[in-house]
Coordinates of C-alpha atoms in Angstrom, one line a residue:
Chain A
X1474 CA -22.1 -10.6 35.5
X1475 CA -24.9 -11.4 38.1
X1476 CA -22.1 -10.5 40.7
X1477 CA -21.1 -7.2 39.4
X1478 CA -24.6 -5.7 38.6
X1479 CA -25.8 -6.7 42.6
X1480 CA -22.8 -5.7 43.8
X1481 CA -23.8 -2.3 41.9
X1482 CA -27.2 -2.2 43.0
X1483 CA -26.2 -2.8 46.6
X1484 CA -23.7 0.1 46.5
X1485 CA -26.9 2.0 44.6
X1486 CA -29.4 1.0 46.9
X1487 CA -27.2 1.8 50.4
X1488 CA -26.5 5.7 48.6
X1489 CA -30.0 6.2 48.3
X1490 CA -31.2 4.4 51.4
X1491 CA -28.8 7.0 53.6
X1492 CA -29.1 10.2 51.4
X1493 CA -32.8 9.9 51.4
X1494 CA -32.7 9.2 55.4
X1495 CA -30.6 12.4 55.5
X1496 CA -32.7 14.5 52.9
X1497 CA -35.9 13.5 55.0
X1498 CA -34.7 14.2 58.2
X1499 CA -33.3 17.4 57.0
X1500 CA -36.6 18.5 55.6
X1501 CA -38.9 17.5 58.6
X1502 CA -36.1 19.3 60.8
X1503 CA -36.2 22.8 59.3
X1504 CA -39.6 22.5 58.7
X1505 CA -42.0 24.9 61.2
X1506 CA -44.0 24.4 63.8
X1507 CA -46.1 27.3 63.9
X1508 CA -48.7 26.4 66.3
X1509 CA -48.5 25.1 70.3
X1510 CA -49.9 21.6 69.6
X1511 CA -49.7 19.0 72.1
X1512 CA -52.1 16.7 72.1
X1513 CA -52.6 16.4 76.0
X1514 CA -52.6 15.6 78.5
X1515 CA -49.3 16.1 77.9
X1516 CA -45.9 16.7 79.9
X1517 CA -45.4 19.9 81.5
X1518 CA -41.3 20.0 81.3
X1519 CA -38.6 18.1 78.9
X1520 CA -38.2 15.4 80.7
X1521 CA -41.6 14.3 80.8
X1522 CA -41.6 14.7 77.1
X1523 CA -39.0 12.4 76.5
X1524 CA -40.6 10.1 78.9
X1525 CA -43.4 10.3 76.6
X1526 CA -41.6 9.8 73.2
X1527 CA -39.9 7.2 74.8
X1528 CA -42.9 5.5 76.0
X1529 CA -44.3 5.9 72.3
X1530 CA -41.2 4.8 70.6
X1531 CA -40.9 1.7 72.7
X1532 CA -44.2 0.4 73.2
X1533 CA -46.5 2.9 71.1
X1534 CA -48.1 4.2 74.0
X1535 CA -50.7 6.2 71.7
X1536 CA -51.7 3.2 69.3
X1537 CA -52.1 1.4 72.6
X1538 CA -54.7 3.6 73.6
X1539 CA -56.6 3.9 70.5
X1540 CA -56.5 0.4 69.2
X1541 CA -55.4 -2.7 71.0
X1542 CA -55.9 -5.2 68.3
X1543 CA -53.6 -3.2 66.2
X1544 CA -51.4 -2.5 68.5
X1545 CA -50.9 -6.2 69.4
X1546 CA -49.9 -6.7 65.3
X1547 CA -47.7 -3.6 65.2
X1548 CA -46.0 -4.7 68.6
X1549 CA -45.3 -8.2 67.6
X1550 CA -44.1 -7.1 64.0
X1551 CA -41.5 -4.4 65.5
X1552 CA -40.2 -6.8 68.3
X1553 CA -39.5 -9.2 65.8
X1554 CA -38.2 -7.0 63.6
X1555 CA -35.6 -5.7 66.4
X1556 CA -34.7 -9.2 67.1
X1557 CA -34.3 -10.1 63.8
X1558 CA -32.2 -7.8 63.2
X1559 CA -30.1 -8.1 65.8
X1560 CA -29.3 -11.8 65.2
X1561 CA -28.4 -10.5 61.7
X1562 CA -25.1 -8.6 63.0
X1563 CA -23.2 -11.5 63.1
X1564 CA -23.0 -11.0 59.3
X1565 CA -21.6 -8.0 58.9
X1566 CA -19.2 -8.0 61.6
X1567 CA -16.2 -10.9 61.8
X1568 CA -14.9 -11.7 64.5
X1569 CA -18.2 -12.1 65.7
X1570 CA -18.1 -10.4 69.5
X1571 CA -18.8 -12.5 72.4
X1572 CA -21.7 -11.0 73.7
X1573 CA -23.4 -11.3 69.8
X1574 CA -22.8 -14.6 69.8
X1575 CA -24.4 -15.5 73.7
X1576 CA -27.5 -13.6 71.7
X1577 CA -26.9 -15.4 68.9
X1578 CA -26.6 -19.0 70.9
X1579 CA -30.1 -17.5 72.8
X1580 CA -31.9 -16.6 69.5
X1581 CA -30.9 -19.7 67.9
X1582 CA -32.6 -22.4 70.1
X1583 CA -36.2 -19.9 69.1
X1584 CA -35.9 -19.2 65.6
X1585 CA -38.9 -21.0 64.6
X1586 CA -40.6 -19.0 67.0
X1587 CA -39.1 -15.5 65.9
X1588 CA -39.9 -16.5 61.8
X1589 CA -43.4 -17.2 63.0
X1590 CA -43.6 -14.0 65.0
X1591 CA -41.9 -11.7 61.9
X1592 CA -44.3 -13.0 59.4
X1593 CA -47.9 -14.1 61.5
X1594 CA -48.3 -10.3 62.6
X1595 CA -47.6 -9.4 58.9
X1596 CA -50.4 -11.9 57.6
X1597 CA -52.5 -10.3 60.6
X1598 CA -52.4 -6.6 59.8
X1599 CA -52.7 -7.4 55.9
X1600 CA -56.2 -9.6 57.1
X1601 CA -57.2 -6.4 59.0
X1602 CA -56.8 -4.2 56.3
X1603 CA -59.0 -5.8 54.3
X1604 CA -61.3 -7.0 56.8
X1605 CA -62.0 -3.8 58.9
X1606 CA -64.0 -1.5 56.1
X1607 CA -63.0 1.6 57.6
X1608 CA -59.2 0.7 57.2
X1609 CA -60.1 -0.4 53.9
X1610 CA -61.3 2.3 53.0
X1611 CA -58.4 4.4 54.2
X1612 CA -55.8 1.8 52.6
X1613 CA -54.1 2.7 49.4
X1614 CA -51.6 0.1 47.5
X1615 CA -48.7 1.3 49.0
X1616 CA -50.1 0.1 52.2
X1617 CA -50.4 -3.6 51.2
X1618 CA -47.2 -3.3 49.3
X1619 CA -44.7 -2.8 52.3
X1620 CA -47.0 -5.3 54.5
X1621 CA -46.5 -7.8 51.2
X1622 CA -42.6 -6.5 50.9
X1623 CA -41.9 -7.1 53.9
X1624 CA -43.7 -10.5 54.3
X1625 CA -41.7 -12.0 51.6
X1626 CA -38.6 -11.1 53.1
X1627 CA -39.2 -12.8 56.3
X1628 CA -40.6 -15.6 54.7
X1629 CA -37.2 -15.9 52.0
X1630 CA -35.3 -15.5 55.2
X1631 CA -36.8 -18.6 57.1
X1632 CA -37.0 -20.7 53.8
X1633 CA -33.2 -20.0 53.6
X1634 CA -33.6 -21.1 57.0
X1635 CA -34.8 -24.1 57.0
X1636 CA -35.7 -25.7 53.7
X1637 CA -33.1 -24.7 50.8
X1638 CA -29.9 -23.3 52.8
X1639 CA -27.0 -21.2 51.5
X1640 CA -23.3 -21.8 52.0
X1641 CA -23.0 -19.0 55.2
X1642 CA -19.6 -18.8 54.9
X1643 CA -20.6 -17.6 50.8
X1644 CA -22.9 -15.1 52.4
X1645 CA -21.0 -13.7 55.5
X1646 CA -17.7 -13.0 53.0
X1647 CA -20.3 -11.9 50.6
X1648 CA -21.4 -8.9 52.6
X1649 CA -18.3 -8.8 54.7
X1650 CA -16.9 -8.0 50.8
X1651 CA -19.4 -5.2 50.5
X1652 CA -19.1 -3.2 53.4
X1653 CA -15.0 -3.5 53.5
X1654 CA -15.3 -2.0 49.6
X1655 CA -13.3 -5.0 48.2
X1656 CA -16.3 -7.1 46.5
X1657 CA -16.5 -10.5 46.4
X1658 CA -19.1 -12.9 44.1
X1659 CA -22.7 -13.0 45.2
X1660 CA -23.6 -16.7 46.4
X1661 CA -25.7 -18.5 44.2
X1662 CA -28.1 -19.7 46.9
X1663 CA -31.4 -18.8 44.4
X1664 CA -32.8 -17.8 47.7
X1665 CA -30.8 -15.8 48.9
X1666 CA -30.5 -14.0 46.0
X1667 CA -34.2 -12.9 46.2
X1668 CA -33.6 -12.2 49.4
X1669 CA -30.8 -10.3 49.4
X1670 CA -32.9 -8.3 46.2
X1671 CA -35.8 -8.2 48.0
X1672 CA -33.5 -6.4 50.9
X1673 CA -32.6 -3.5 48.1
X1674 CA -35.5 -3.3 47.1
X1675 CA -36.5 -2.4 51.1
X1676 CA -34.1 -0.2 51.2
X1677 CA -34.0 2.2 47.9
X1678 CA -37.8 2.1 48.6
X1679 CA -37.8 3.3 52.5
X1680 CA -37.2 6.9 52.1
X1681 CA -40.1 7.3 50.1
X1682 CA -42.5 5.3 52.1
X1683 CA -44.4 5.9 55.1
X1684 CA -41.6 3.4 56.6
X1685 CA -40.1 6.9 57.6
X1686 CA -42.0 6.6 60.5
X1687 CA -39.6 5.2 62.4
X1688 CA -37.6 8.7 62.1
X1689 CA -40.7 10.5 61.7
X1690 CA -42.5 9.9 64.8
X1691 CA -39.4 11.7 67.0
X1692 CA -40.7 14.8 64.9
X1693 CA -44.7 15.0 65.4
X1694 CA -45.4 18.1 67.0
X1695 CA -48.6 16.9 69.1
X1696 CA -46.0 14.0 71.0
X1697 CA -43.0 16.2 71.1
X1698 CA -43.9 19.7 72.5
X1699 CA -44.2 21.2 76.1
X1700 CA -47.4 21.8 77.3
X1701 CA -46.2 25.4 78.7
X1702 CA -48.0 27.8 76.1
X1703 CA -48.6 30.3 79.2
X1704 CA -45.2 30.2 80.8
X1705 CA -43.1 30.2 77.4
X1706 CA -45.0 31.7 74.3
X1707 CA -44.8 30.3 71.1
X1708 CA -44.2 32.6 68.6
X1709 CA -45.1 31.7 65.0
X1710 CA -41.6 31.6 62.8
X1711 CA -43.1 34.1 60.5
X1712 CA -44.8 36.3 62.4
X1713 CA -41.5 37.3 64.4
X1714 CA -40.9 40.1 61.6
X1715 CA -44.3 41.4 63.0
X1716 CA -44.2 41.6 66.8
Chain B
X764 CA -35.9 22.3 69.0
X765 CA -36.8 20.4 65.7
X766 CA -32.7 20.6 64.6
X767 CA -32.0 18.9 67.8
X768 CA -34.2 16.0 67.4
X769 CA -32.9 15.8 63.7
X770 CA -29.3 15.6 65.3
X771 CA -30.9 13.3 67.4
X772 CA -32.1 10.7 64.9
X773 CA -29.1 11.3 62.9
X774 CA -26.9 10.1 65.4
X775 CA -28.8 6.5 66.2
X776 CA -28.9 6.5 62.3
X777 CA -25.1 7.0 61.9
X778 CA -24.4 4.6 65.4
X779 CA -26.2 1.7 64.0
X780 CA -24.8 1.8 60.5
X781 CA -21.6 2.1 61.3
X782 CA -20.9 0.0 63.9
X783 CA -20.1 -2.6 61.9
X784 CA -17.2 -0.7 60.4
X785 CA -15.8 0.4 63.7
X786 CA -15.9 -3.3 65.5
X787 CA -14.5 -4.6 62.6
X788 CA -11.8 -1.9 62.2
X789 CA -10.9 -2.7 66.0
X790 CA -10.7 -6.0 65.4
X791 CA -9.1 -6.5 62.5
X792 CA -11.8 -8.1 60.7
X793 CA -10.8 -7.0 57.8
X794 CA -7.3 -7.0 57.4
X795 CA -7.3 -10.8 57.4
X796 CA -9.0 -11.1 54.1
X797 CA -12.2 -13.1 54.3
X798 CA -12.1 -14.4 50.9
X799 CA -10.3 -17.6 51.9
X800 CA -12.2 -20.2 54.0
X801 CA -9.2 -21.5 56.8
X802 CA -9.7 -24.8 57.1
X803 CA -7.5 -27.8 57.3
X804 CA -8.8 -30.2 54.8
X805 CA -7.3 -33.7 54.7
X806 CA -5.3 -34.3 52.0
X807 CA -6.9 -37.0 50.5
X808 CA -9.9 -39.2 50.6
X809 CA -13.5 -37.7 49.5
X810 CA -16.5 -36.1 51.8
X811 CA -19.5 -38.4 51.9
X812 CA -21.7 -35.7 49.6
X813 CA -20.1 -33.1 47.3
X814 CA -18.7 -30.1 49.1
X815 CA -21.2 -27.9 47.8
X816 CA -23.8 -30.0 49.6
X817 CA -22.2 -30.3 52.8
X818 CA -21.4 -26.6 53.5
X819 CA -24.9 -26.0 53.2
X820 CA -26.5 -29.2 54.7
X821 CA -24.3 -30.7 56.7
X822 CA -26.4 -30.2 60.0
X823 CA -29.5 -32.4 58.2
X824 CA -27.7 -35.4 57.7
X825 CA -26.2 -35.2 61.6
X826 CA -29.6 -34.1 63.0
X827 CA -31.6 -37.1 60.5
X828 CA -29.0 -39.3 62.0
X829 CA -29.9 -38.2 65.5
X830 CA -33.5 -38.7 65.1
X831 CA -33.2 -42.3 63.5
X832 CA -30.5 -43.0 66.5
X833 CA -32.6 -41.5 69.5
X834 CA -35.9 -41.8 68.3
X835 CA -35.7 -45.4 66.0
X836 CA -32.8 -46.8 67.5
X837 CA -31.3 -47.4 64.4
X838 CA -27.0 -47.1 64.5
X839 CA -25.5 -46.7 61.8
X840 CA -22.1 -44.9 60.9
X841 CA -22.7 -43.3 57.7
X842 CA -23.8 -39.8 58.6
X843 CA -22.2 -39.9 62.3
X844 CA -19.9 -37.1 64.1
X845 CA -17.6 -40.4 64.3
X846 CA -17.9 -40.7 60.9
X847 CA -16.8 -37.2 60.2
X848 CA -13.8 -37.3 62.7
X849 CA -12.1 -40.4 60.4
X850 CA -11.1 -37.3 58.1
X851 CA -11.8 -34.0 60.0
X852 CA -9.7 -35.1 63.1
X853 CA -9.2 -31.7 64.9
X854 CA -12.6 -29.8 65.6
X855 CA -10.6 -26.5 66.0
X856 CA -8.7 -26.6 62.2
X857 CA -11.7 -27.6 61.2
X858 CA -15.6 -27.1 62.2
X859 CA -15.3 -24.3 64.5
X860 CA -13.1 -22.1 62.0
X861 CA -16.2 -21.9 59.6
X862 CA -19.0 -21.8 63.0
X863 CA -16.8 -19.2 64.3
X864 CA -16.8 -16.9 61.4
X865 CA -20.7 -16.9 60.5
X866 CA -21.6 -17.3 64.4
X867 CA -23.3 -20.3 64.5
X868 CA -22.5 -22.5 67.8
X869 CA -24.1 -25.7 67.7
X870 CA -25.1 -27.8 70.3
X871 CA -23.4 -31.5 69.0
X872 CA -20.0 -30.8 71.2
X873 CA -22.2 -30.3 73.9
X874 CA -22.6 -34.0 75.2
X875 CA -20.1 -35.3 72.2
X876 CA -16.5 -35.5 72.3
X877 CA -14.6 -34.0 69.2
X878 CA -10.6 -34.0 69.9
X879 CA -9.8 -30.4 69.7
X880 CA -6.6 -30.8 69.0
X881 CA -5.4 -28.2 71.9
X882 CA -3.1 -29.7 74.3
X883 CA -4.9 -28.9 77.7
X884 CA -8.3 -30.1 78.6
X885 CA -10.3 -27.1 79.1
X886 CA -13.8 -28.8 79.1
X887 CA -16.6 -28.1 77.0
X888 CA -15.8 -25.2 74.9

């Protein structure tokens, strides 16, 4: 019963996670930019602007610039994030590739360190929110709720870790079950079960959530235009019927 | 422009997400059947703690064991690799089927000897 309804809401959760994606990223494509904005100085040709959304993407070159404090939070918080997730392929692909498990051996021997640096930037940034008054100010609950969301998943994931562990093999056939479309029984692990719901509830929740920055940010128009207003006009999308 | 970037996004968004699929397609991953666990179990005799237990926690009684060796000088057999290999005699039928599969490599066959069962001596492995 518990097996069939997660297995449900996974399947439930993964639709809405990638249809949303989609439906977002649809909307803030066709969506128009009527007005040569780029907040400059900014790059003159293309490839300078995808230096500069690189640049942003990687190390949020802008945030950098304004705030450093918050940038050190968001910086910490997204490299463990990456890292995280990358030591969480192993699970969902079997045989596990050489290379992934090198990482894997690497990531192992500083786990402590990576838990600590998922969830201490998370406690940092929720501290700052309500400490700074003009960021309270600003802050509504959906704010603290992914900081709180995404806190207890981290911290789940290092109690799994190291205080009240699941049977991996459980886990790994588990999701390998899910994604093959041939379903096996959720592990009982009471952890990983809040975990694991925790995880849908990330995921049926992202495409509704400022969390779309992540795809987001390749669309804002003062990062991703040309400075060349004089060389190549910009002409307002409904304004061609008039010129 | 803007439809470019969307194809743009769209195609790290597809990559990632379905990269599992395609390694595991290419590797067979999946035609195996993961629902079995391939191990060689002895045929009789029972495991120190319930099975349960030990899938889950078998690396705190070796690394407790460890400590009270290395750091107390305390001996004793109970929890020891040795201990295990009475039963589990090949390492290869038998703890690196399971650390295989989830991606786990630990360190304990690093200095310690577990027969491998393999014929040729290929060092540590």
């Amino acid at each position: 019963m518990l097996s069939t309804s997660y297995i449900f809401l996974a399947y439930f959760a993964i639709i809405i996670f990638v249809f949303g994606i989609l439906c977002k990223v649809w909307k803030y494509a066709v969506i128009p930019n009527p007005l040569k904005i780029p907040l400059t100085p900014a790059p003159t040709n293309t490839i300078g602007v995808i230096l500069r959304m690189v640049f942003e993407v990687a190390f949020f070159k802008s945030l950098f610039k304004s705030n450093k404090f918050t940038w050190l939070g968001g910086c910490a918080f997204h490299l463990a994030l990456l890292v995280v997730l990358a030591s969480h392929i192993r699970f969902f692909v079997s045989p596990v590739p050489e290379p992934i498990m090198l990482l894997q051996t690497f990531l192992q021997s500083i786990s402590m360190f990576i838990g600590l640096l998922f969830i201490a930037p998370l406690v940092y940034l929720f501290i700052r929110r309500v400490w700074v008054d003009r960021t309270r100010f600003v802050s509504i609950f959906a704010d603290y709720f992914v900081l709180i969301l995404l806190f207890l998943i981290g911290l789940s994931g290092i109690t799994m870790k190291y205080l009240i562990r699941p049977d991996l093999f459980a886990v790994k056939t588990f999701i390998l079950g899910l994604i093959s479309f041939s379903p096996e029984p959720i592990p009982t692990n009471p952890i990983f079960i809040t975990h694991f719901t925790l995880i849908l509830i990330l995921l049926i929740y992202f495409p509704f959530s400022k969390l779309m920055h992540g795809c987001g940010i390749f669309f804002s128009p003062t990062r991703n235009q040309i400075d060349n207003p004089r060389e190549k006009r910009l002409i307002n999308p409904w304004d061609k019927r008039i010129i | 422009m803007n439809k470019l970037i969307a194809i743009f996004v769209v195609l790290i968004f597809g990559v990632v997400l379905l990269s599992p699929f395609v390694v595991n397609a290419i590797r067979g991953g999946m035609s195996k059947g993961v629902s079995k666990l391939d191990i060689v179990l002895p045929s009789s005799g029972k495991c120190i703690k319930d099975k349960e237990y030990m899938r889950a926690n078998h690396m705190d009684l070796l690394k407790k064991e460890r400590v009270k060796a290395v750091r107390d000088g305390v001996r004793t057999n109970d929890y020891s690799l040795k201990n295990c290999q009475t039963c589990h005699q090949k390492r290869d039928e038998f703890c690196d089927r399971c650390h295989h599969f989830v991606g786990v490599k630990p360190e304990c066959f690093e200095c310690h000897y577990y027969p491998t069962g393999k014929k040729e001596c290929k060092g540590r492995e």
